Coordinates of C-alpha atoms and ligand atoms in Angstrom, one line a residue:
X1165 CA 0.0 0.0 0.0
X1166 CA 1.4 3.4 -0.9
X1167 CA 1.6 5.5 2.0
X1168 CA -1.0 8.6 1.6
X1169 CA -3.3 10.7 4.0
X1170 CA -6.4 9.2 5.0
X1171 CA -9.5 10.0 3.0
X1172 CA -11.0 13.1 3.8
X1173 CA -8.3 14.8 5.4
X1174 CA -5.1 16.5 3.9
X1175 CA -2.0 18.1 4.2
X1176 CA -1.5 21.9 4.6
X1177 CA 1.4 22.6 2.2
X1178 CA 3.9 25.3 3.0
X1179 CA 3.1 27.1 0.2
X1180 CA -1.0 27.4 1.6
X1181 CA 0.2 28.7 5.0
X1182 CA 0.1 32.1 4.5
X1183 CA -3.0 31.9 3.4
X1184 CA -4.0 29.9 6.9
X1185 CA -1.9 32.6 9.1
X1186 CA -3.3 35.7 7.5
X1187 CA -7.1 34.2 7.7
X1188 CA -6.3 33.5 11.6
X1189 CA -4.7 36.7 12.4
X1190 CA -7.6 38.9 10.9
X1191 CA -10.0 36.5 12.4
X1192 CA -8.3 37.0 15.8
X1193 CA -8.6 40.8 15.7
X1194 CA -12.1 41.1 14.6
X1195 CA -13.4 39.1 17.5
X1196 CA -11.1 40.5 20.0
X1197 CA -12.1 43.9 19.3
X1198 CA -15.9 42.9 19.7
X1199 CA -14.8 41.7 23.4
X1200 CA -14.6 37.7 22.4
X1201 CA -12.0 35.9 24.5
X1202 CA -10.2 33.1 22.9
X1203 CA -10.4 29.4 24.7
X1204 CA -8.7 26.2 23.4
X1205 CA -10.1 23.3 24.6
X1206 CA -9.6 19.8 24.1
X1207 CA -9.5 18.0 21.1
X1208 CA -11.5 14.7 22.5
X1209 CA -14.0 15.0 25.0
X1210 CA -16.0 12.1 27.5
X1211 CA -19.1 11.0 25.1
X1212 CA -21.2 12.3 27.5
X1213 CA -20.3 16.2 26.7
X1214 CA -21.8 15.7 22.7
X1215 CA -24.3 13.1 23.6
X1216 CA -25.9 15.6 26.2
X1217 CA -25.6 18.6 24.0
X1218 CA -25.5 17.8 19.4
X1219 CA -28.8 15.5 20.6
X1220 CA -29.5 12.2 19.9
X1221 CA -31.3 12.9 16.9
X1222 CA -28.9 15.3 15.3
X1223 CA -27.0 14.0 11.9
X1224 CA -24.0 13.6 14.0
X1225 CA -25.1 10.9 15.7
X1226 CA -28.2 9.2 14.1
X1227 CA -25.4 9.3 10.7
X1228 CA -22.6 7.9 13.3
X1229 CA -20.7 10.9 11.8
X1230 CA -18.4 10.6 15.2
X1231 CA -14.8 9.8 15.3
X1232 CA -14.5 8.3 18.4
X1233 CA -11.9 6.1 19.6
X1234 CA -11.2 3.3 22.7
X1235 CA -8.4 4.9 25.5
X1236 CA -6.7 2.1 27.4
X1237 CA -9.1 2.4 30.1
X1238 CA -11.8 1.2 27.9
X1239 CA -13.6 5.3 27.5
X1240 CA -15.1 6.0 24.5
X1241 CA -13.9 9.2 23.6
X1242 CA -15.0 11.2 20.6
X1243 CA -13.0 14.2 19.0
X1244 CA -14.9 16.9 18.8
X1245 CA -17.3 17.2 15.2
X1246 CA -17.5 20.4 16.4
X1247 CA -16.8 23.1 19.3
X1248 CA -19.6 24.4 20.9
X1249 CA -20.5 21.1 23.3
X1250 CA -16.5 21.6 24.4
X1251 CA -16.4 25.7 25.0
X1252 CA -20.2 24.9 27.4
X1253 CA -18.7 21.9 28.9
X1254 CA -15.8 24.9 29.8
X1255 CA -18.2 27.6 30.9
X1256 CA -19.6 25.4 33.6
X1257 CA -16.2 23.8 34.9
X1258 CA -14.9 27.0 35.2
X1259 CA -18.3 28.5 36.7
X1260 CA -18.3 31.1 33.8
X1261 CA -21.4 32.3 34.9
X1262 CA -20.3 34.2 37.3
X1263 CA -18.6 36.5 34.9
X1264 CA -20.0 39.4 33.4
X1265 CA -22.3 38.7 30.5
X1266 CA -22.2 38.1 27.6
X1267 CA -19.4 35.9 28.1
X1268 CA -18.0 35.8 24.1
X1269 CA -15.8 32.8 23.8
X1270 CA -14.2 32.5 20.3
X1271 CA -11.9 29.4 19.3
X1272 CA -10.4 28.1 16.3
X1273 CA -9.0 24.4 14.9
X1274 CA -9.5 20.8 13.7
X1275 CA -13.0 19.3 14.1
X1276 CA -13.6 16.0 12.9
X1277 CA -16.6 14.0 11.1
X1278 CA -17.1 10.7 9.7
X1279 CA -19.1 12.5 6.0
X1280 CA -19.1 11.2 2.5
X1281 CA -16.2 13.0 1.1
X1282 CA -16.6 16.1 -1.5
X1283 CA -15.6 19.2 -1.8
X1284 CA -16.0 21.1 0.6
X1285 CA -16.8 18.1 2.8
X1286 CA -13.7 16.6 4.7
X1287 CA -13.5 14.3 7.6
X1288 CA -10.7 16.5 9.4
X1289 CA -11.7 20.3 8.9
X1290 CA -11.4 23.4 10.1
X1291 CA -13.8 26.2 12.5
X1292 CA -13.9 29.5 13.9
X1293 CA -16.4 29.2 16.2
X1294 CA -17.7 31.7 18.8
X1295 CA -20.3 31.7 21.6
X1296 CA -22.2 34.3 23.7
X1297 CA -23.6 33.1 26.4
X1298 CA -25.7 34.5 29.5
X1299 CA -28.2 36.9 27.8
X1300 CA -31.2 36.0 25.8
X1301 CA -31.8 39.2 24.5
X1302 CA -32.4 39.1 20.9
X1303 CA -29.8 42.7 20.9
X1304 CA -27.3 39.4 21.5
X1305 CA -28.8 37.4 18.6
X1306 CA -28.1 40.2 16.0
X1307 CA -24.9 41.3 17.5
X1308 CA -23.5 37.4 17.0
X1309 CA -25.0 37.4 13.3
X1310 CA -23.3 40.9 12.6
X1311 CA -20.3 39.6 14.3
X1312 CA -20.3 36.6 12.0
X1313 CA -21.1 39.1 9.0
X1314 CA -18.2 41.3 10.0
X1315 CA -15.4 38.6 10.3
X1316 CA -16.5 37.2 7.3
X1317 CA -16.5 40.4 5.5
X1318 CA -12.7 41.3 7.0
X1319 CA -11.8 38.3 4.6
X1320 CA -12.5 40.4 1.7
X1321 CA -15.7 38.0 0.9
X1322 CA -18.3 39.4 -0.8
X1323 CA -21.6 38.4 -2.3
X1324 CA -22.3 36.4 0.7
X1325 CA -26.2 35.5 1.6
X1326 CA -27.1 35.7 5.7
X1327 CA -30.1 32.8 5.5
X1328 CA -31.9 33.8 8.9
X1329 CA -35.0 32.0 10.5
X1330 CA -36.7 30.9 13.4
X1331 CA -37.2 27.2 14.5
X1332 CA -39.0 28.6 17.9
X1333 CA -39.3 27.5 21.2
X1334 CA -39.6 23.8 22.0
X1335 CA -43.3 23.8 22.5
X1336 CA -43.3 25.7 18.8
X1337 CA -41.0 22.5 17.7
X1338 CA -43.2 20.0 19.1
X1339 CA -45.8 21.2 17.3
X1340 CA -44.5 21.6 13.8
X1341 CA -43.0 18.3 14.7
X1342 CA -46.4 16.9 15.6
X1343 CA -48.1 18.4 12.4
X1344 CA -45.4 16.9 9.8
X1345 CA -45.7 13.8 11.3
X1346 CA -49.7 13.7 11.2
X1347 CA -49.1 15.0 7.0
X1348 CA -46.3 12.9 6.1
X1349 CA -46.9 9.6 8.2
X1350 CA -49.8 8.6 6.0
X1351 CA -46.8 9.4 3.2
X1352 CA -44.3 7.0 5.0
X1353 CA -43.7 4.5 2.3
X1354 CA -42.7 7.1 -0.9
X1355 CA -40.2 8.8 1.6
X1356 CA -36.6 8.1 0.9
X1357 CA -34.4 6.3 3.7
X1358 CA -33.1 9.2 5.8
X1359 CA -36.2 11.1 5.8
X1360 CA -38.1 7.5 7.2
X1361 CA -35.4 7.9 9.8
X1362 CA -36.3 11.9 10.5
X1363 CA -39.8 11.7 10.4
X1364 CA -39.1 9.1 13.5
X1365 CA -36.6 11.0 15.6
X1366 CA -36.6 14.9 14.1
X1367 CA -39.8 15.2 11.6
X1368 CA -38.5 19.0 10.9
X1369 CA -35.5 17.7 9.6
X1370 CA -36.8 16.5 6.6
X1371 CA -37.2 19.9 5.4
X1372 CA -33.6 19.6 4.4
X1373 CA -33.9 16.7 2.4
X1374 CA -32.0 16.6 -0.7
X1375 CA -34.4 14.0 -2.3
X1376 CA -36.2 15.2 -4.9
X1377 CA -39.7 13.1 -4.1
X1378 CA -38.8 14.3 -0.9
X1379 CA -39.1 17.9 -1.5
X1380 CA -42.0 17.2 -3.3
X1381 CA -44.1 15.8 -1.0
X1382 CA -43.1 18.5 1.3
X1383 CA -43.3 21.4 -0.7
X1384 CA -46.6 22.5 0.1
X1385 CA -46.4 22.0 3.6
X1386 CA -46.3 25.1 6.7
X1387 CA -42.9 26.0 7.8
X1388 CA -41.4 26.6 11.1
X1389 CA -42.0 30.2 10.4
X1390 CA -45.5 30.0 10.1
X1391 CA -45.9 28.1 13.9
X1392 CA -44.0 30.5 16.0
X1393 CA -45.5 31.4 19.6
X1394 CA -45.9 35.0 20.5
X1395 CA -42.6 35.2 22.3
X1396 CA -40.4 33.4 19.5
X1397 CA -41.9 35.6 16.8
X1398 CA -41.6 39.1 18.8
X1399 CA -38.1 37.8 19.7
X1400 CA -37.3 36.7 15.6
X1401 CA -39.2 40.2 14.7
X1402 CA -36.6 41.9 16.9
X1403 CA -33.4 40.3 15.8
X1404 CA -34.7 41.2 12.2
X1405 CA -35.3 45.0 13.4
X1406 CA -31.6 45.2 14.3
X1407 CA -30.0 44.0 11.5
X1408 CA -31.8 46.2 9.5
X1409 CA -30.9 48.9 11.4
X1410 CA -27.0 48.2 11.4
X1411 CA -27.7 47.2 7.9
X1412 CA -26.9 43.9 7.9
X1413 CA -28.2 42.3 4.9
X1414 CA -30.0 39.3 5.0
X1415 CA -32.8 37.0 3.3
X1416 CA -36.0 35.2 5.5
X1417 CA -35.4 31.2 5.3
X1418 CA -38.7 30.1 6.6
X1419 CA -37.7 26.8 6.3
X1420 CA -34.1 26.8 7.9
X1421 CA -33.5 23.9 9.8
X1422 CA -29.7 22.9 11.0
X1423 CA -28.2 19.4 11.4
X1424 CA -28.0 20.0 15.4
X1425 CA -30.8 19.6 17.4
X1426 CA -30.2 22.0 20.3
X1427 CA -31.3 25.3 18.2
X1428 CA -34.2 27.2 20.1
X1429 CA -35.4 30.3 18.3
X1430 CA -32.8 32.2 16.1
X1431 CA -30.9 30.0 13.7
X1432 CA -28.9 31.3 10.4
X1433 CA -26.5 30.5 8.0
X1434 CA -24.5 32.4 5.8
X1435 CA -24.0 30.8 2.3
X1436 CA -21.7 31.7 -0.7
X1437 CA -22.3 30.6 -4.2
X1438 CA -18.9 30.0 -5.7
X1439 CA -17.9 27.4 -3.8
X1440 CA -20.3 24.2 -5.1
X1441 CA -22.8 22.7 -3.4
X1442 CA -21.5 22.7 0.2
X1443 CA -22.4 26.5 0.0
X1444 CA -22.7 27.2 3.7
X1445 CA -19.9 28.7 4.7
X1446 CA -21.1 28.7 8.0
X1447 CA -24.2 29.2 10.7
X1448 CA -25.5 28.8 14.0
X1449 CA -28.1 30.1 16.7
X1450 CA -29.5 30.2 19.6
X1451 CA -29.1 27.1 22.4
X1452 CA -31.1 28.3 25.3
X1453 CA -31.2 25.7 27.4
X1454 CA -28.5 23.6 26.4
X1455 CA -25.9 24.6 29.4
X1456 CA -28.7 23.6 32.0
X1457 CA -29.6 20.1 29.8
X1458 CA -25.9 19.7 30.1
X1459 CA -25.7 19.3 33.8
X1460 CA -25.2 23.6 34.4
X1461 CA -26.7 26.5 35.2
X1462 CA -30.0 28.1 33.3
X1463 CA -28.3 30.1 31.0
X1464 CA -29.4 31.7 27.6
X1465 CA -27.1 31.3 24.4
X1466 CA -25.9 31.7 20.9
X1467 CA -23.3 31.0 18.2
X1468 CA -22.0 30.3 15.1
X1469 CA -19.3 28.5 13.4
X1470 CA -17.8 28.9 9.9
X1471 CA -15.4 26.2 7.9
X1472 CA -12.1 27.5 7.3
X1473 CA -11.7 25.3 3.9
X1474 CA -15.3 27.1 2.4
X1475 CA -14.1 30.1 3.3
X1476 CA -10.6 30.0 2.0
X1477 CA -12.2 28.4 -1.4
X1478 CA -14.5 31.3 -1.5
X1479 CA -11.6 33.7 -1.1
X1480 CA -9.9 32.2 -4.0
X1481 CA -13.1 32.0 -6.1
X1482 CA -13.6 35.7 -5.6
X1483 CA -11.4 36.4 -8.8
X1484 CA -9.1 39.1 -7.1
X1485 CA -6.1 40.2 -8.9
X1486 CA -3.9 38.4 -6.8
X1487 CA -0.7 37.2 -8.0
X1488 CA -0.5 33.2 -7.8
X1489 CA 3.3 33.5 -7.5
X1490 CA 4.2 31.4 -4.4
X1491 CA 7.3 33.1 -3.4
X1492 CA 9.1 35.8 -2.1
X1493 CA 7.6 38.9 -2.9
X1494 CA 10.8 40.2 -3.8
X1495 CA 13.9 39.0 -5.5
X1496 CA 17.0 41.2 -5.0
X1497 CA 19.2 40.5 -8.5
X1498 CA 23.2 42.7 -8.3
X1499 CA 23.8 43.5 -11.8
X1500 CA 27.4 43.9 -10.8
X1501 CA 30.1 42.7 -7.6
X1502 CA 29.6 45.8 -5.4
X1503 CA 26.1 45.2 -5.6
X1504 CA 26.0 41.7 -4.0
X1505 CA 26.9 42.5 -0.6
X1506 CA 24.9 46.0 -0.3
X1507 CA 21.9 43.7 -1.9
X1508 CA 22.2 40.6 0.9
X1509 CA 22.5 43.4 3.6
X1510 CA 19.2 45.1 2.1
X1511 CA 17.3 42.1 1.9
X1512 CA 18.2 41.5 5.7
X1513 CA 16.9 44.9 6.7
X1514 CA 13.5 44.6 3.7
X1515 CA 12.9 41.5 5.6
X1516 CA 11.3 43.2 8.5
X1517 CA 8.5 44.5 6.2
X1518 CA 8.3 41.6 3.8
X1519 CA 9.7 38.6 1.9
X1520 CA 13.0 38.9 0.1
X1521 CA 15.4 36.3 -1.2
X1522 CA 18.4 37.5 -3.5
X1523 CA 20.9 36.1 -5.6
X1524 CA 24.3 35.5 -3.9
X1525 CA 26.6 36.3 -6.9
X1526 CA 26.4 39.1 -10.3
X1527 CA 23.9 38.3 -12.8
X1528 CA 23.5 39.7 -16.0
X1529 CA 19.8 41.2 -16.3
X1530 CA 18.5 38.4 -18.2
X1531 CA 19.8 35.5 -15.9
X1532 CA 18.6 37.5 -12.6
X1533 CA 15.3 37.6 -13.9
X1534 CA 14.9 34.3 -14.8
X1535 CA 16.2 32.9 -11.4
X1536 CA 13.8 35.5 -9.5
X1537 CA 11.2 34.0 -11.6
X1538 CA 11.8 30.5 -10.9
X1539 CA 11.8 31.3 -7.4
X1540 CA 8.3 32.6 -7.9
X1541 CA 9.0 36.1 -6.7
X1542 CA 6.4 38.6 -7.3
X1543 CA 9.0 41.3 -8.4
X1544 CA 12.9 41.3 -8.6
X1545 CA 14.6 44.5 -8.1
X1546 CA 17.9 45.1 -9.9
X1547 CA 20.6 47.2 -8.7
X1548 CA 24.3 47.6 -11.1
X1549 CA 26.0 50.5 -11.4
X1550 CA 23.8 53.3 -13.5
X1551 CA 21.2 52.8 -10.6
X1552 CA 24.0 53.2 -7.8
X1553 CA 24.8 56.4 -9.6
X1554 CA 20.9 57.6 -9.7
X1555 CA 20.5 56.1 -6.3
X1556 CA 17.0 54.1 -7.5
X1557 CA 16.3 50.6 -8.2
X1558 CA 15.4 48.7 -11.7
X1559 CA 12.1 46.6 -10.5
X1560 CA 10.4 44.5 -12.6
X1561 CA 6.7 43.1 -12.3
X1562 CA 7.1 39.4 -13.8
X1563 CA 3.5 38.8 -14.0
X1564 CA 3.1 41.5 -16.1
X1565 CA 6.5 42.9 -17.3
X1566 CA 6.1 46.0 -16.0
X1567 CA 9.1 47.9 -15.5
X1568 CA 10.0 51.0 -12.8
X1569 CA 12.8 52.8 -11.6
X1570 CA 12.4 53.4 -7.7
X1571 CA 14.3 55.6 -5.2
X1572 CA 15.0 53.8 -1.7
X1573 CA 12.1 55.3 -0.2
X1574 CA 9.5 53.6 -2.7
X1575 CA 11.2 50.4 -2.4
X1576 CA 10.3 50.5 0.9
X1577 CA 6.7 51.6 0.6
X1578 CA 6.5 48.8 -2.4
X1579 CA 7.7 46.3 0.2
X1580 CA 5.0 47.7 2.9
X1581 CA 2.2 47.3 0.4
X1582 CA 3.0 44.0 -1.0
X1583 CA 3.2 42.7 2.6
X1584 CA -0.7 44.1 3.5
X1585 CA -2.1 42.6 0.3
X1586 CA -2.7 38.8 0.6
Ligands
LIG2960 P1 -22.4 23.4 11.5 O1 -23.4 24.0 10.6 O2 -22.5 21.9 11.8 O3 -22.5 24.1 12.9 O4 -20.9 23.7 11.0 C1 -20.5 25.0 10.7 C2 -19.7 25.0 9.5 O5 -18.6 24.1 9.6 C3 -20.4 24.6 8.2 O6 -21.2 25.6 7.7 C4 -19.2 24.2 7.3 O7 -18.7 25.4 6.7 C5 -18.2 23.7 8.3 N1 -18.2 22.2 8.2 C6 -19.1 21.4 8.9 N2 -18.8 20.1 8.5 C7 -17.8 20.1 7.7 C8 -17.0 19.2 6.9 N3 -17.2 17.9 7.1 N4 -16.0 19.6 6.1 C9 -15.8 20.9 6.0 N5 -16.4 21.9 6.6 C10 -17.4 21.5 7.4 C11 -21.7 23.8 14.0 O8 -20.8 23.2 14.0 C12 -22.2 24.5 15.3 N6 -21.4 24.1 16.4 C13 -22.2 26.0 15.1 C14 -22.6 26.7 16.3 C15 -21.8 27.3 17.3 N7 -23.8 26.9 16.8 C16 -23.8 27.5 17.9 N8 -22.6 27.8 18.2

C-alpha cells in the first residue's frame, strides 16, 4: 500500500500557509475587538459532553458521523465534530457564569466528522467558532450574526447571503414536529431512507432533504416560520429590526433547519455561491437551554461557526487580482560585484516589512530575472551600477513585465504594500 493521507483529510502545504496565518490573524482581531476571549479546549472530549448537548437525533449521531476512539481504560472518547458542546462543557467547569455577560468565547481548529467526502466536505476540517452566552436578549442574537457578517467580510468576501430564520421554542418545535408527522406519516412509504429515519426522531429535519420526491411531497407544507409562539416571533421580529438597522443584509429562510438539534429560536447560515454545493460557509443560533440540559446552570445562548476550507475556497473564487506567485515577494538581483553585498545586507533589513530572497553572486539582467522567476517572486529588483549612480532601483513586475525605476524610499513603501495585500 502506498503511504497517503487518510481519506478526507489532507496536508496543509507550505506554500498554503500564509493563506491559513493571514485568515487567523484577521479572524483573531475582529473578535477580540468585539470583546470575544479566545479558549482552546480539548480535542476529544468524554461521550457524555456531545451526547448531552448535538442531541441524539442530530446527523451527528443518528449518521454515526463521530470519530470516536477506545483509551486504554476502555472510555469511548470522541473528537470533537464540532466546538460548541466543548467551549459549554468549559463555561460550567470553570463556573463562567459568574462572569460578566455576555461571556463571548471564540476558538479556532480541527474538528472531525465521519461525511461522504466532496468538496468542501472533509473528515478533518477546520472552525472559527464563537459563543455568547448569558443573555437572551435578541440585541445578542443580531450582534452574533453581525459579528459573523463582520469577520467574514474582513476576509475580503463578498456576495455572501445571511439565511436567517426561526425554529422557535420547544413547545413551537413539538408542534411543527407533531403536524409533519400527522401529514407525512400517511406518506411514509414514498419517503426516501433518511427522511423514514427523520420523520421518526426529528420530523422538521426533513425539510432539508436533498431527495427530490422528498421535496416534493413536502413542498406545500407550513414552515417553522408560520408556527412560532408569541414570544419566539416578537423575539425573531426583533433580531430582524436590528439588523436592518445596522444594515446587515440578510434574506427570511422560513424553512431553515440545522443538522444540530439544540437550536431554540434564532438559527442562520450564511451561504456563498462560488464554492459548489456545500455553499454554507457557516451558521449557528441560539441554544437556550443547552448549558442547563448539560448538567449547568440556566443560561441563555448563541453562536456560530464557519469552515475554514469554504471560506478560503471562497476567497480564491472571488477572482481578485492576486498574483498566484508562491514566493518571495521580492527578488534582489546585483547586476554587478559591489552590488552583491549591499543587496544581501538590504534584503536582511526589507525582511522586517516583507519577503525577500536575492541572488548571492552578479547576474546579467536576463539571468537574474529568470532565477527570480523561478523562485516565484512577485518582483525582482535590480541594482548595477547606472542605478548606484541615480541612487534608484530597476524593478520589474514578472506577471506583467512591468518595468520601474524606484528611489529607496518607494522600495520600501512597495515592500510595505505588498506585505498588506494577501
Ligand atoms: P455546523 O453547521 O455543523 O455548525 O458547522 C458549521 C460550518 O462548519 C459549516 O457551515 C461548514 O462550513 C463547516 N463544516 C461542517 N462540517 C464540515 C465538513 N465535514 N467539512 C468541511 N467543513 C465542514 C456547528 O458546528 C455549530 N457548532 C455552530 C454553532 C456554534 N452553533 C452555535 N454555536
Amino acid at each position: 500500500m502506498r503511504l497517503q493521507a487518510v481519506k478526507g483529510t489532507y496536508d496543509i502545504l507550505p506554500e498554503d500557509q500564509a493563506r491559513w496565518r493571514d485568515l487567523r490573524s484577521r479572524v483573531a482581531t475582529t473578535l477580540e475587538r468585539a470583546g470575544v476571549r479566545e479558549i482552546t479546549t480539548p480535542i476529544f472530549e468524554y461521550s457524555e459532553v456531545f451526547l448531552k448537548s448535538v442531541g441524539e437525533s442530530a446527523d451527528l449521531v443518528v449518521q454515526k458521523e463521530m470519530y470516536t476512539f477506545e483509551d486504554r481504560g476502555g472510555r469511548n472518547l470522541p473528537l470533537r465534530p464540532e466546538f460548541t458542546a466543548g467551549v459549554l462543557r468549559a463555561y460550567m467547569e470553570h463556573g463562567m457564569h459568574t462572569w460578566r455577560s455576555p461571556v463571548k468565547l471564540g476558538s479556532m481548529g480541527p474538528a472531525f466528522r465521519a461525511e461522504n467526502v466532496q468538496r468542501g466536505r472533509y473528515r478533518q476540517f477546520h472552525q472559527v467558532n464563537c459563543e455568547l452566552l448569558g443573555q437572551a436578549s435578541p440585541l445578542v442574537d443580531a450582534e452574533a450574526i453581525a459579528l459573523m457578517y463582520t469577520v467574514l467580510t474582513g476576509l475580503g468576501l463578498e456576495g455572501m447571503t445571511v439565511k436567517l430564520g426561526s425554529v422557535g421554542d420547544p413547545e413551537d418545535r413539538a408542534r411543527y414536529n407533531e403536524y409533519l408527522r400527522q401529514e407525512l406519516t400517511p406518506h411514509e412509504s414514498e419517503l426516501s431512507e433518511t427522511s423514514r429515519t427523520r420523520l421518526a426522531l426529528n420530523p422538521m429535519r426533513i425539510l432539508d432533504a436533498k431527495d427530490e420526491g422528498d421535496q416534493a411531497l413536502i413542498h406545500e407544507l407550513k414552515r417553522p416560520l408560520d408556527l412560532l409562539g408569541d414570544e419566539a416571533r416578537q423575539h425573531f421580529e426583533e433580531v430582524q429590526r436590528y439588523l436592518t438597522q445596522w444594515q446587515v443584509p440578510y434574506e427570511l429562510d422560513p424553512s431553515i433547519v440545522r443538522g444540530l438539534d439544540y437550536y431554540r429560536r434564532t438559527a442562520f447560515e450564511v451561504h456563498h455561491q462560488g464554492i459548489g454545493a456545500q455553499s454554507a460557509l457557516g451558521g449557528g443560533g441560539r441554544y437556550d437551554g443547552l448549558v442547563e440540559s448539560m448538567g449547568g446552570p440556566a443560561t441563555p445562548g448563541i453562536g456560530w461557526a464557519f469552515g475554514i476550507e469554504r471560506v478560503l475556497d471562497a476567497i480564491q473564487q472571488r477572482g481578485s487580482r492576486q498574483s498566484k506567485r508562491q514566493g518571495p515577494r521580492l527578488f534582489l538581483v546585483p547586476l554587478d560585484d559591489e552590488a552583491v553585498a549591499e543587496l544581501a545586507g538590504l534584503a536582511q533589513k526589507l525582511r522586517t516589512i516583507t519577503s525577500v530572497e536575492f541572488a548571492y553572486a552578479r547576474r546579467n539582467p536576463g539571468k537574474g530575472l529568470k532565477e527570480a522567476d523561478r523562485a516565484g517572486a512577485r518582483y525582482a529588483v535590480m541594482r548595477g551600477k547606472s542605478e548606484r549612480e541615480q541612487e534608484r532601483y530597476t524593478v520589474k513586475e514578472l506577471d506583467s513585465g512591468d518595468q520601474f525605476e524606484v528611489s529607496p524610499t518607494q522600495l520600501e513603501a512597495l515592500a510595505q504594500g505588498l506585505d498588506e495585500e494577501q
